[in-house]
mmCIF file of C-alpha atoms and ligand atoms in Angstrom:
data_model
loop_
_atom_site.group_PDB
_atom_site.id
_atom_site.type_symbol
_atom_site.label_atom_id
_atom_site.label_comp_id
_atom_site.label_asym_id
_atom_site.label_seq_id
_atom_site.Cartn_x
_atom_site.Cartn_y
_atom_site.Cartn_z
ATOM 1 C CA MET A 1 140.635 39.481 -104.349
ATOM 2 C CA ARG A 2 138.345 42.473 -103.931
ATOM 3 C CA LYS A 3 139.555 44.837 -101.251
ATOM 4 C CA ILE A 4 137.499 44.480 -98.063
ATOM 5 C CA LYS A 5 134.941 47.281 -98.089
ATOM 6 C CA ARG A 6 132.116 45.868 -96.034
ATOM 7 C CA ILE A 7 132.003 43.216 -93.349
ATOM 8 C CA GLY A 8 129.127 41.383 -91.698
ATOM 9 C CA ILE A 9 128.971 40.331 -88.056
ATOM 10 C CA LEU A 10 126.648 37.857 -86.377
ATOM 11 C CA THR A 11 126.336 36.317 -82.908
ATOM 12 C CA GLY A 12 125.262 32.702 -82.396
ATOM 13 C CA GLY A 13 124.730 30.330 -79.479
ATOM 14 C CA GLY A 14 123.844 31.316 -75.929
ATOM 15 C CA ASP A 15 124.215 34.936 -74.879
ATOM 16 C CA CYS A 16 127.116 35.903 -72.697
ATOM 17 C CA SER A 17 128.390 39.046 -71.002
ATOM 18 C CA GLY A 18 130.748 40.894 -73.324
ATOM 19 C CA LEU A 19 129.034 40.068 -76.636
ATOM 20 C CA ASN A 20 127.933 43.661 -77.133
ATOM 21 C CA ALA A 21 131.420 44.832 -76.239
ATOM 22 C CA VAL A 22 132.809 42.591 -79.022
ATOM 23 C CA ILE A 23 130.279 44.010 -81.520
ATOM 24 C CA ARG A 24 131.230 47.542 -80.474
ATOM 25 C CA SER A 25 134.940 46.920 -80.690
ATOM 26 C CA ALA A 26 134.812 45.176 -84.065
ATOM 27 C CA THR A 27 132.582 47.919 -85.476
ATOM 28 C CA LYS A 28 134.718 50.759 -84.149
ATOM 29 C CA THR A 29 137.956 49.159 -85.357
ATOM 30 C CA ALA A 30 136.470 48.518 -88.806
ATOM 31 C CA ILE A 31 135.149 52.055 -89.193
ATOM 32 C CA LEU A 32 137.786 54.112 -87.401
ATOM 33 C CA LYS A 33 140.919 52.214 -88.332
ATOM 34 C CA TYR A 34 140.057 50.801 -91.762
ATOM 35 C CA GLU A 35 137.087 52.881 -92.968
ATOM 36 C CA ILE A 36 135.068 49.801 -93.829
ATOM 37 C CA GLU A 37 131.335 49.441 -93.393
ATOM 38 C CA VAL A 38 129.778 47.023 -90.922
ATOM 39 C CA ILE A 39 126.511 45.157 -91.359
ATOM 40 C CA GLY A 40 125.018 43.440 -88.316
ATOM 41 C CA ILE A 41 123.099 40.253 -89.073
ATOM 42 C CA LYS A 42 120.299 39.702 -86.564
ATOM 43 C CA TYR A 43 119.365 36.329 -85.018
ATOM 44 C CA GLY A 44 122.573 34.553 -86.013
ATOM 45 C CA TYR A 45 122.416 32.177 -88.957
ATOM 46 C CA ARG A 46 118.609 32.453 -89.104
ATOM 47 C CA GLY A 47 119.007 36.126 -90.035
ATOM 48 C CA LEU A 48 121.626 35.176 -92.598
ATOM 49 C CA PHE A 49 119.086 32.838 -94.199
ATOM 50 C CA LEU A 50 116.183 35.297 -94.002
ATOM 51 C CA GLY A 51 118.180 38.335 -95.187
ATOM 52 C CA GLY A 52 116.262 41.601 -95.784
ATOM 53 C CA GLU A 53 115.531 43.586 -92.640
ATOM 54 C CA ASN A 54 117.701 41.231 -90.596
ATOM 55 C CA PHE A 55 120.736 42.944 -92.127
ATOM 56 C CA ILE A 56 121.239 46.253 -90.313
ATOM 57 C CA ASN A 57 123.826 48.959 -90.665
ATOM 58 C CA LEU A 58 126.147 49.238 -87.675
ATOM 59 C CA ASP A 59 127.590 52.719 -87.406
ATOM 60 C CA LEU A 60 129.323 54.555 -84.583
ATOM 61 C CA PRO A 61 126.122 55.921 -82.968
ATOM 62 C CA THR A 62 124.563 52.413 -83.026
ATOM 63 C CA VAL A 63 127.414 50.881 -81.045
ATOM 64 C CA SER A 64 127.957 53.842 -78.747
ATOM 65 C CA GLY A 65 127.260 52.948 -75.098
ATOM 66 C CA LEU A 66 127.306 49.192 -75.710
ATOM 67 C CA LEU A 67 130.422 48.428 -73.675
ATOM 68 C CA PRO A 68 128.731 47.819 -70.304
ATOM 69 C CA THR A 69 125.487 46.294 -71.596
ATOM 70 C CA GLY A 70 124.733 42.577 -71.382
ATOM 71 C CA GLY A 71 123.350 40.379 -74.149
ATOM 72 C CA THR A 72 123.692 41.073 -77.864
ATOM 73 C CA ILE A 73 121.999 43.837 -79.831
ATOM 74 C CA LEU A 74 122.115 41.413 -82.779
ATOM 75 C CA PHE A 75 120.171 38.757 -80.877
ATOM 76 C CA SER A 76 121.160 35.137 -81.078
ATOM 77 C CA SER A 77 119.991 31.643 -81.782
ATOM 78 C CA ASN A 78 121.467 28.347 -80.682
ATOM 79 C CA LYS A 79 119.421 26.182 -83.023
ATOM 80 C CA ASP A 80 119.927 27.366 -86.571
ATOM 81 C CA ASN A 81 122.384 25.371 -88.627
ATOM 82 C CA LEU A 82 121.874 26.330 -92.279
ATOM 83 C CA PHE A 83 123.579 23.130 -93.424
ATOM 84 C CA ASP A 84 120.812 21.111 -91.752
ATOM 85 C CA TYR A 85 117.885 23.474 -91.527
ATOM 86 C CA THR A 86 114.139 23.244 -91.012
ATOM 87 C CA TYR A 87 112.123 26.090 -92.524
ATOM 88 C CA GLU A 88 108.711 27.001 -93.876
ATOM 89 C CA GLU A 89 108.090 27.661 -97.573
ATOM 90 C CA ASN A 90 104.587 28.466 -98.819
ATOM 91 C CA GLY A 91 103.140 26.891 -95.680
ATOM 92 C CA ILE A 92 105.120 23.680 -96.157
ATOM 93 C CA THR A 93 107.793 22.559 -93.670
ATOM 94 C CA LYS A 94 111.029 21.758 -95.472
ATOM 95 C CA HIS A 95 114.396 20.488 -94.338
ATOM 96 C CA GLY A 96 117.859 20.538 -95.857
ATOM 97 C CA ASP A 97 121.055 22.425 -96.634
ATOM 98 C CA VAL A 98 120.172 26.079 -97.264
ATOM 99 C CA SER A 99 123.675 27.478 -96.819
ATOM 100 C CA HIS A 100 123.622 28.705 -100.449
ATOM 101 C CA VAL A 101 120.787 31.087 -99.489
ATOM 102 C CA GLY A 102 122.960 32.581 -96.752
ATOM 103 C CA ILE A 103 125.868 32.958 -99.168
ATOM 104 C CA GLU A 104 123.591 34.596 -101.730
ATOM 105 C CA ASN A 105 122.359 37.059 -99.075
ATOM 106 C CA LEU A 106 125.950 37.989 -98.201
ATOM 107 C CA LYS A 107 126.644 38.669 -101.876
ATOM 108 C CA LYS A 108 123.452 40.703 -102.283
ATOM 109 C CA ALA A 109 124.447 42.851 -99.308
ATOM 110 C CA GLY A 110 127.949 43.347 -100.736
ATOM 111 C CA ILE A 111 129.558 41.750 -97.670
ATOM 112 C CA ASP A 112 133.174 40.806 -98.370
ATOM 113 C CA ALA A 113 133.910 39.059 -95.082
ATOM 114 C CA LEU A 114 131.959 37.709 -92.140
ATOM 115 C CA VAL A 115 132.846 37.814 -88.427
ATOM 116 C CA VAL A 116 131.093 35.036 -86.511
ATOM 117 C CA VAL A 117 130.955 35.266 -82.719
ATOM 118 C CA GLY A 118 129.837 32.064 -81.056
ATOM 119 C CA GLY A 119 130.451 28.744 -79.384
ATOM 120 C CA ASP A 120 131.325 25.375 -80.816
ATOM 121 C CA GLY A 121 128.135 24.885 -82.865
ATOM 122 C CA THR A 122 128.285 28.374 -84.358
ATOM 123 C CA LEU A 123 131.978 28.033 -85.205
ATOM 124 C CA THR A 124 131.423 24.604 -86.783
ATOM 125 C CA SER A 125 128.998 26.254 -89.197
ATOM 126 C CA ALA A 126 131.546 29.029 -89.745
ATOM 127 C CA LEU A 127 134.047 26.380 -90.838
ATOM 128 C CA ASP A 128 131.455 24.875 -93.199
ATOM 129 C CA PHE A 129 130.845 28.312 -94.744
ATOM 130 C CA TYR A 130 134.592 28.837 -95.069
ATOM 131 C CA LYS A 131 134.861 25.531 -96.928
ATOM 132 C CA LYS A 132 132.216 26.853 -99.320
ATOM 133 C CA GLY A 133 134.345 29.905 -100.082
ATOM 134 C CA VAL A 134 133.022 32.478 -97.604
ATOM 135 C CA ASN A 135 135.643 34.819 -96.101
ATOM 136 C CA VAL A 136 134.918 34.135 -92.463
ATOM 137 C CA VAL A 137 136.774 34.612 -89.183
ATOM 138 C CA GLY A 138 135.614 33.545 -85.728
ATOM 139 C CA VAL A 139 135.505 34.890 -82.198
ATOM 140 C CA PRO A 140 135.043 32.207 -79.513
ATOM 141 C CA LYS A 141 132.358 32.774 -76.918
ATOM 142 C CA THR A 142 131.467 30.770 -73.841
ATOM 143 C CA ILE A 143 131.030 31.458 -70.148
ATOM 144 C CA ASP A 144 132.170 27.865 -69.546
ATOM 145 C CA ASN A 145 135.796 28.698 -70.494
ATOM 146 C CA ASP A 146 136.129 25.179 -71.846
ATOM 147 C CA LEU A 147 137.856 25.828 -75.204
ATOM 148 C CA SER A 148 141.335 24.341 -75.324
ATOM 149 C CA SER A 149 142.622 26.696 -78.001
ATOM 150 C CA THR A 150 142.304 29.877 -75.998
ATOM 151 C CA ASP A 151 143.357 30.698 -72.454
ATOM 152 C CA THR A 152 140.202 32.573 -71.535
ATOM 153 C CA THR A 153 136.939 33.438 -73.223
ATOM 154 C CA PHE A 154 135.036 36.634 -72.472
ATOM 155 C CA GLY A 155 131.997 36.149 -70.238
ATOM 156 C CA PHE A 156 133.774 33.679 -67.979
ATOM 157 C CA ASP A 157 135.098 36.308 -65.600
ATOM 158 C CA THR A 158 131.628 37.835 -65.285
ATOM 159 C CA ALA A 159 130.071 34.412 -64.605
ATOM 160 C CA VAL A 160 132.654 33.723 -61.883
ATOM 161 C CA HIS A 161 132.091 37.187 -60.437
ATOM 162 C CA VAL A 162 128.310 36.680 -60.293
ATOM 163 C CA ALA A 163 128.699 33.217 -58.730
ATOM 164 C CA THR A 164 131.189 34.518 -56.154
ATOM 165 C CA GLU A 165 128.961 37.409 -55.172
ATOM 166 C CA SER A 166 126.025 35.007 -54.849
ATOM 167 C CA ILE A 167 128.079 32.732 -52.585
ATOM 168 C CA ASP A 168 128.963 35.735 -50.412
ATOM 169 C CA ARG A 169 125.283 36.617 -50.097
ATOM 170 C CA LEU A 170 124.170 33.025 -49.472
ATOM 171 C CA ARG A 171 126.726 32.620 -46.710
ATOM 172 C CA THR A 172 124.799 35.035 -44.512
ATOM 173 C CA THR A 173 121.742 32.754 -44.592
ATOM 174 C CA ALA A 174 123.882 29.643 -44.117
ATOM 175 C CA ARG A 175 125.414 31.197 -40.991
ATOM 176 C CA SER A 176 122.248 32.774 -39.598
ATOM 177 C CA HIS A 177 120.270 29.539 -39.875
ATOM 178 C CA SER A 178 123.028 26.927 -39.464
ATOM 179 C CA ARG A 179 122.286 25.494 -42.871
ATOM 180 C CA ILE A 180 124.011 23.793 -45.741
ATOM 181 C CA ILE A 181 123.502 25.831 -48.895
ATOM 182 C CA VAL A 182 124.150 24.076 -52.157
ATOM 183 C CA VAL A 183 124.852 26.443 -55.060
ATOM 184 C CA GLU A 184 124.492 24.905 -58.525
ATOM 185 C CA VAL A 185 126.476 26.749 -61.182
ATOM 186 C CA MET A 186 126.755 26.413 -64.958
ATOM 187 C CA GLY A 187 129.755 25.190 -66.941
ATOM 188 C CA ARG A 188 128.431 22.205 -68.869
ATOM 189 C CA TYR A 189 131.025 19.409 -68.725
ATOM 190 C CA ALA A 190 133.812 21.604 -67.342
ATOM 191 C CA GLY A 191 134.153 22.717 -63.731
ATOM 192 C CA TRP A 192 135.884 26.073 -64.226
ATOM 193 C CA ILE A 193 133.064 28.299 -62.947
ATOM 194 C CA ALA A 194 132.547 26.094 -59.876
ATOM 195 C CA LEU A 195 136.261 25.859 -59.161
ATOM 196 C CA ASP A 196 137.026 29.567 -59.469
ATOM 197 C CA SER A 197 133.915 30.846 -57.695
ATOM 198 C CA GLY A 198 134.290 28.185 -55.014
ATOM 199 C CA ILE A 199 137.838 29.251 -54.220
ATOM 200 C CA ALA A 200 136.975 32.957 -54.468
ATOM 201 C CA GLY A 201 133.952 32.416 -52.225
ATOM 202 C CA GLY A 202 135.895 30.333 -49.694
ATOM 203 C CA VAL A 203 133.408 27.457 -49.763
ATOM 204 C CA ASP A 204 133.592 24.117 -47.967
ATOM 205 C CA VAL A 205 132.985 21.771 -50.896
ATOM 206 C CA ILE A 206 133.382 22.038 -54.681
ATOM 207 C CA LEU A 207 131.981 19.281 -56.894
ATOM 208 C CA ILE A 208 133.059 19.346 -60.546
ATOM 209 C CA PRO A 209 132.646 16.999 -63.527
ATOM 210 C CA GLU A 210 136.374 16.289 -63.705
ATOM 211 C CA ILE A 211 136.412 14.789 -60.186
ATOM 212 C CA PRO A 212 133.546 12.317 -59.741
ATOM 213 C CA TYR A 213 132.513 12.496 -56.099
ATOM 214 C CA ASP A 214 131.777 10.063 -53.314
ATOM 215 C CA ILE A 215 128.977 11.590 -51.226
ATOM 216 C CA ASP A 216 130.286 9.807 -48.122
ATOM 217 C CA VAL A 217 133.564 11.739 -48.435
ATOM 218 C CA VAL A 218 131.602 14.998 -48.522
ATOM 219 C CA ILE A 219 129.474 13.927 -45.559
ATOM 220 C CA LYS A 220 132.573 13.025 -43.537
ATOM 221 C CA HIS A 221 134.146 16.395 -44.357
ATOM 222 C CA LEU A 222 131.092 18.358 -43.241
ATOM 223 C CA LYS A 223 130.675 16.255 -40.097
ATOM 224 C CA THR A 224 134.310 16.901 -39.173
ATOM 225 C CA ASN A 225 133.708 20.628 -39.680
ATOM 226 C CA LEU A 226 130.617 20.311 -37.468
ATOM 227 C CA GLN A 227 132.666 18.660 -34.710
ATOM 228 C CA ARG A 228 135.119 21.561 -34.990
ATOM 229 C CA GLY A 229 132.232 23.937 -34.380
ATOM 230 C CA LYS A 230 131.293 24.940 -37.926
ATOM 231 C CA ASP A 231 127.548 24.422 -38.111
ATOM 232 C CA ASN A 232 126.970 25.694 -41.673
ATOM 233 C CA ALA A 233 128.403 25.062 -45.096
ATOM 234 C CA ILE A 234 128.448 26.235 -48.686
ATOM 235 C CA VAL A 235 128.717 23.527 -51.326
ATOM 236 C CA VAL A 236 129.271 24.629 -54.935
ATOM 237 C CA VAL A 237 128.147 22.045 -57.448
ATOM 238 C CA SER A 238 128.855 22.307 -61.135
ATOM 239 C CA GLU A 239 125.801 21.362 -63.240
ATOM 240 C CA GLY A 240 127.871 18.615 -64.884
ATOM 241 C CA ALA A 241 129.103 17.040 -61.631
ATOM 242 C CA LYS A 242 128.413 13.356 -61.104
ATOM 243 C CA SER A 243 129.063 10.759 -58.445
ATOM 244 C CA ILE A 244 131.658 8.026 -58.930
ATOM 245 C CA GLY A 245 130.062 5.568 -61.363
ATOM 246 C CA GLY A 246 127.024 7.873 -61.723
ATOM 247 C CA GLU A 247 125.644 9.868 -64.643
ATOM 248 C CA VAL A 248 125.155 13.591 -65.189
ATOM 249 C CA VAL A 249 121.687 14.929 -64.403
ATOM 250 C CA VAL A 250 119.839 16.115 -67.512
ATOM 251 C CA SER A 251 117.177 18.798 -67.079
ATOM 252 C CA ARG A 252 115.884 18.931 -70.656
ATOM 253 C CA ILE A 253 116.531 18.014 -74.260
ATOM 254 C CA VAL A 254 116.417 20.918 -76.713
ATOM 255 C CA GLU A 255 115.570 19.596 -80.161
ATOM 256 C CA ASN A 256 117.461 21.139 -83.127
ATOM 257 C CA SER A 257 120.261 22.390 -80.894
ATOM 258 C CA PRO A 258 123.791 21.316 -81.927
ATOM 259 C CA ASP A 259 124.173 20.022 -78.351
ATOM 260 C CA PRO A 260 120.612 19.157 -77.288
ATOM 261 C CA ILE A 261 121.431 18.159 -73.694
ATOM 262 C CA ARG A 262 120.807 20.725 -70.972
ATOM 263 C CA LEU A 263 122.213 19.835 -67.583
ATOM 264 C CA GLY A 264 120.648 20.679 -64.240
ATOM 265 C CA GLY A 265 119.274 19.186 -61.050
ATOM 266 C CA ILE A 266 122.406 17.748 -59.422
ATOM 267 C CA GLY A 267 122.213 20.413 -56.676
ATOM 268 C CA ASN A 268 118.940 19.020 -55.328
ATOM 269 C CA ILE A 269 120.270 15.476 -55.260
ATOM 270 C CA VAL A 270 123.388 16.513 -53.338
ATOM 271 C CA ALA A 271 121.437 18.719 -50.896
ATOM 272 C CA GLU A 272 118.966 15.966 -50.070
ATOM 273 C CA LYS A 273 121.725 13.479 -49.299
ATOM 274 C CA LEU A 274 123.670 15.956 -47.162
ATOM 275 C CA GLU A 275 120.677 17.123 -45.119
ATOM 276 C CA ASP A 276 119.868 13.603 -43.969
ATOM 277 C CA ALA A 277 123.405 12.443 -43.311
ATOM 278 C CA VAL A 278 125.002 15.587 -41.839
ATOM 279 C CA GLY A 279 121.919 16.608 -39.912
ATOM 280 C CA LEU A 280 121.825 20.257 -41.028
ATOM 281 C CA GLU A 281 118.881 21.735 -42.877
ATOM 282 C CA SER A 282 119.741 22.286 -46.538
ATOM 283 C CA ARG A 283 118.666 24.648 -49.286
ATOM 284 C CA VAL A 284 119.538 24.800 -52.960
ATOM 285 C CA THR A 285 120.135 27.847 -55.146
ATOM 286 C CA VAL A 286 120.452 27.259 -58.875
ATOM 287 C CA LEU A 287 122.161 30.333 -60.303
ATOM 288 C CA GLY A 288 121.262 29.587 -63.929
ATOM 289 C CA HIS A 289 121.258 32.356 -66.480
ATOM 290 C CA VAL A 290 122.097 35.172 -64.060
ATOM 291 C CA GLN A 291 125.665 34.009 -64.695
ATOM 292 C CA ARG A 292 125.320 34.935 -68.367
ATOM 293 C CA GLY A 293 123.455 38.193 -68.149
ATOM 294 C CA GLY A 294 124.041 41.776 -67.238
ATOM 295 C CA ILE A 295 127.009 44.065 -66.904
ATOM 296 C CA PRO A 296 130.360 42.530 -67.858
ATOM 297 C CA THR A 297 133.254 42.876 -65.431
ATOM 298 C CA ALA A 298 136.051 45.308 -66.300
ATOM 299 C CA ASN A 299 138.224 42.336 -67.297
ATOM 300 C CA ASP A 300 135.578 41.020 -69.678
ATOM 301 C CA ARG A 301 135.087 44.471 -71.217
ATOM 302 C CA ILE A 302 138.798 44.647 -71.928
ATOM 303 C CA LEU A 303 138.948 41.072 -73.222
ATOM 304 C CA SER A 304 135.901 41.609 -75.460
ATOM 305 C CA THR A 305 137.433 44.801 -76.823
ATOM 306 C CA ARG A 306 140.624 42.907 -77.651
ATOM 307 C CA TYR A 307 138.724 39.999 -79.247
ATOM 308 C CA GLY A 308 136.557 42.292 -81.408
ATOM 309 C CA SER A 309 139.455 44.364 -82.596
ATOM 310 C CA ALA A 310 141.642 41.296 -83.251
ATOM 311 C CA ALA A 311 138.842 39.802 -85.387
ATOM 312 C CA ILE A 312 138.988 42.817 -87.699
ATOM 313 C CA GLU A 313 142.782 42.512 -87.867
ATOM 314 C CA LEU A 314 142.321 38.888 -88.976
ATOM 315 C CA VAL A 315 139.911 40.022 -91.675
ATOM 316 C CA MET A 316 142.327 42.690 -92.896
ATOM 317 C CA GLU A 317 145.174 40.169 -92.946
ATOM 318 C CA GLU A 318 142.802 37.886 -94.911
ATOM 319 C CA LYS A 319 143.407 35.078 -92.439
ATOM 320 C CA PHE A 320 140.030 33.566 -93.180
ATOM 321 C CA GLY A 321 139.112 30.199 -91.668
ATOM 322 C CA ASN A 322 140.769 31.288 -88.437
ATOM 323 C CA MET A 323 139.547 32.195 -85.009
ATOM 324 C CA VAL A 324 140.925 34.785 -82.596
ATOM 325 C CA VAL A 325 142.514 33.243 -79.500
ATOM 326 C CA LEU A 326 144.238 34.559 -76.387
ATOM 327 C CA LEU A 327 147.555 32.880 -75.616
ATOM 328 C CA GLY A 328 149.325 34.083 -72.525
ATOM 329 C CA ASN A 329 148.579 37.763 -72.758
ATOM 330 C CA GLU A 330 148.796 37.933 -76.552
ATOM 331 C CA MET A 331 145.968 37.918 -79.066
ATOM 332 C CA SER A 332 146.661 35.295 -81.706
ATOM 333 C CA SER A 333 144.747 33.046 -84.088
ATOM 334 C CA ALA A 334 144.143 29.377 -84.809
ATOM 335 C CA PRO A 335 142.445 27.548 -87.718
ATOM 336 C CA PHE A 336 138.832 26.501 -87.068
ATOM 337 C CA GLU A 337 139.731 22.833 -87.586
ATOM 338 C CA GLU A 338 142.208 22.954 -84.714
ATOM 339 C CA VAL A 339 139.837 24.492 -82.215
ATOM 340 C CA ILE A 340 136.380 23.089 -82.799
ATOM 341 C CA ASN A 341 135.262 20.291 -80.484
ATOM 342 C CA LYS A 342 138.427 20.472 -78.411
ATOM 343 C CA ASN A 343 137.645 21.112 -74.809
ATOM 344 C CA LYS A 344 139.717 22.250 -71.882
ATOM 345 C CA PHE A 345 139.009 20.617 -68.547
ATOM 346 C CA VAL A 346 140.134 21.161 -64.978
ATOM 347 C CA ASN A 347 143.178 19.039 -64.163
ATOM 348 C CA PRO A 348 142.098 17.040 -61.073
ATOM 349 C CA LYS A 349 145.707 16.907 -59.941
ATOM 350 C CA GLY A 350 146.634 20.435 -61.006
ATOM 351 C CA GLU A 351 148.000 23.213 -58.824
ATOM 352 C CA ILE A 352 144.715 25.071 -58.491
ATOM 353 C CA VAL A 353 142.842 22.005 -57.199
ATOM 354 C CA GLU A 354 145.714 21.203 -54.835
ATOM 355 C CA THR A 355 145.701 24.788 -53.557
ATOM 356 C CA ALA A 356 141.970 24.577 -52.898
ATOM 357 C CA LYS A 357 142.489 21.309 -51.014
ATOM 358 C CA SER A 358 145.275 22.822 -48.939
ATOM 359 C CA VAL A 359 142.878 25.478 -47.631
ATOM 360 C CA GLY A 360 140.415 22.803 -46.605
ATOM 361 C CA ILE A 361 138.091 22.609 -49.614
ATOM 362 C CA CYS A 362 136.728 19.102 -50.209
ATOM 363 C CA PHE A 363 136.169 17.774 -53.760
ATOM 364 C CA GLY A 364 134.551 14.546 -52.621
ATOM 365 C CA SER A 365 137.147 12.432 -54.354
ATOM 366 C CA ALA A 366 137.822 8.902 -53.201
ATOM 367 C CA GLU A 367 141.381 9.646 -52.080
ATOM 368 C CA GLU A 368 140.420 12.509 -49.737
HETATM 369 O O1 LIG B 401 127.450 27.063 -72.661
HETATM 370 C C1 LIG B 401 126.903 28.076 -71.906
HETATM 371 C C2 LIG B 401 125.769 27.573 -71.039
HETATM 372 O O2 LIG B 401 125.307 28.645 -70.255
HETATM 373 C C3 LIG B 401 126.128 26.377 -70.163
HETATM 374 O O3 LIG B 401 126.886 26.718 -69.032
HETATM 375 C C4 LIG B 401 124.759 25.829 -69.873
HETATM 376 O O4 LIG B 401 124.825 24.451 -69.610
HETATM 377 C C5 LIG B 401 123.997 26.090 -71.149
HETATM 378 O O5 LIG B 401 124.697 27.118 -71.833
HETATM 379 C C6 LIG B 401 122.554 26.492 -70.943
HETATM 380 O O6 LIG B 401 121.936 26.610 -72.184
HETATM 381 P P1 LIG B 401 120.484 27.234 -72.386
HETATM 382 O O7 LIG B 401 120.642 28.728 -72.401
HETATM 383 O O8 LIG B 401 120.033 26.696 -73.688
HETATM 384 O O9 LIG B 401 119.642 26.811 -71.241
#
C-alpha cells in the first residue's frame, strides 16, 4: 500500500459544537506529527461528488483559532447520499449511485485516506465507501449522545450546558409570574439532553421518550407542589417524548434525508394540558438549534481534540473501516458495522433516573 501522504476530511449531517475543533485537531496532528497534507472537502458528500473548488487545502493557518468556534468551516449537508443521489446533468434531473464519481475525485486529488465526521447517515455512507475500497475512518458526531458504541459524543456537553443555562434563565420568569414553563429540548428518540439538563437545572418534571408519560401523574405532582406552596414549575420535555399509548409529535418531513422525520411540538401539547388542569399560566420555550450552535464547552473542546487526533492515529495504523470511540476515559475504535444504527437510550430504571426521582423530579410514569 502507498504510504499515506495526503488525507481528506469531510463533515456530514447536522452541525454540532466541536466540529471545527475536530477539524483543527485532525489537521494539526496530520501535519505536525506525521507531516501529511490535509484536504478539506466542503459540503460533505456533495462536495466529494462535485470535486474541484470544493476540495480545499487545510494548513496550520487555516485551522488556527478554530477551537472555540461553532459550526464547521467545511460546511455540511444531511441529505447527500452518493449511493442514492439526485443531481442535475445538462439541465436534466438524474438519480442513481454516483459513488464512483466521489472515488474518482479522491484519486484525482491524490487523497490516500478519508476522515468522515458525522452521524449515522454519514457513517453508513462511509461504510459503503469502505466496502468499495476507499481507505476511510469515522468520527461519530451527535448532540443527542445516542450512539451505543461510544460513551460520549462531542457536542452533547455543550447542548446540555446551553439547555441548563436556559432553564436557569427561564426560572426567573416562572417564579416572578407564578407560571409553568415548559422547555422543549432536542435529542431525537433519546432523552439524554432532557435528563441531564433537567437534573442540572433542578426542574420539577422531565419527560423523555424512554418513559412514556401519563399527564395525570404530572398534574398530580404539580398540584401537590402547589399545595406545598410552590406556585411555579419548570417542565423539561424531550422532543421525542410521548404519552403512554401515544405517538411522537412530528414537526416536518425532510425529503432526501436519511432520517426524514423531524420531531417537535410536544412542548405545546404538554403546556396546554398543564395550564388547564393545574391552574397556572403556562408558556413554552423550544430551544431548537441554539443547542447545536456556538462556543463549545471546555469539555467538548478537549473531547473534539481527542477525537480528531485519534482519527489520524487510526489512519496511520491503517485501521480503515473503523470509527473512533471513547470507552471509559480511553480513545478506542470499533468497526462501522458494529456501531451504525445502534442506539443508546436512557435506562428508565437506571441509577440516574432513580437519583432524579429521589430529589423530587417527576417523570410522569404510571408507577409514580
Ligand atoms: O441529531 C441532532 C438533531 O439536532 C436532533 O436533536 C434533532 O431532532 C435534529 O437533529 C434536527 O435536525 P434539523 O437540523 O434537520 O432540524
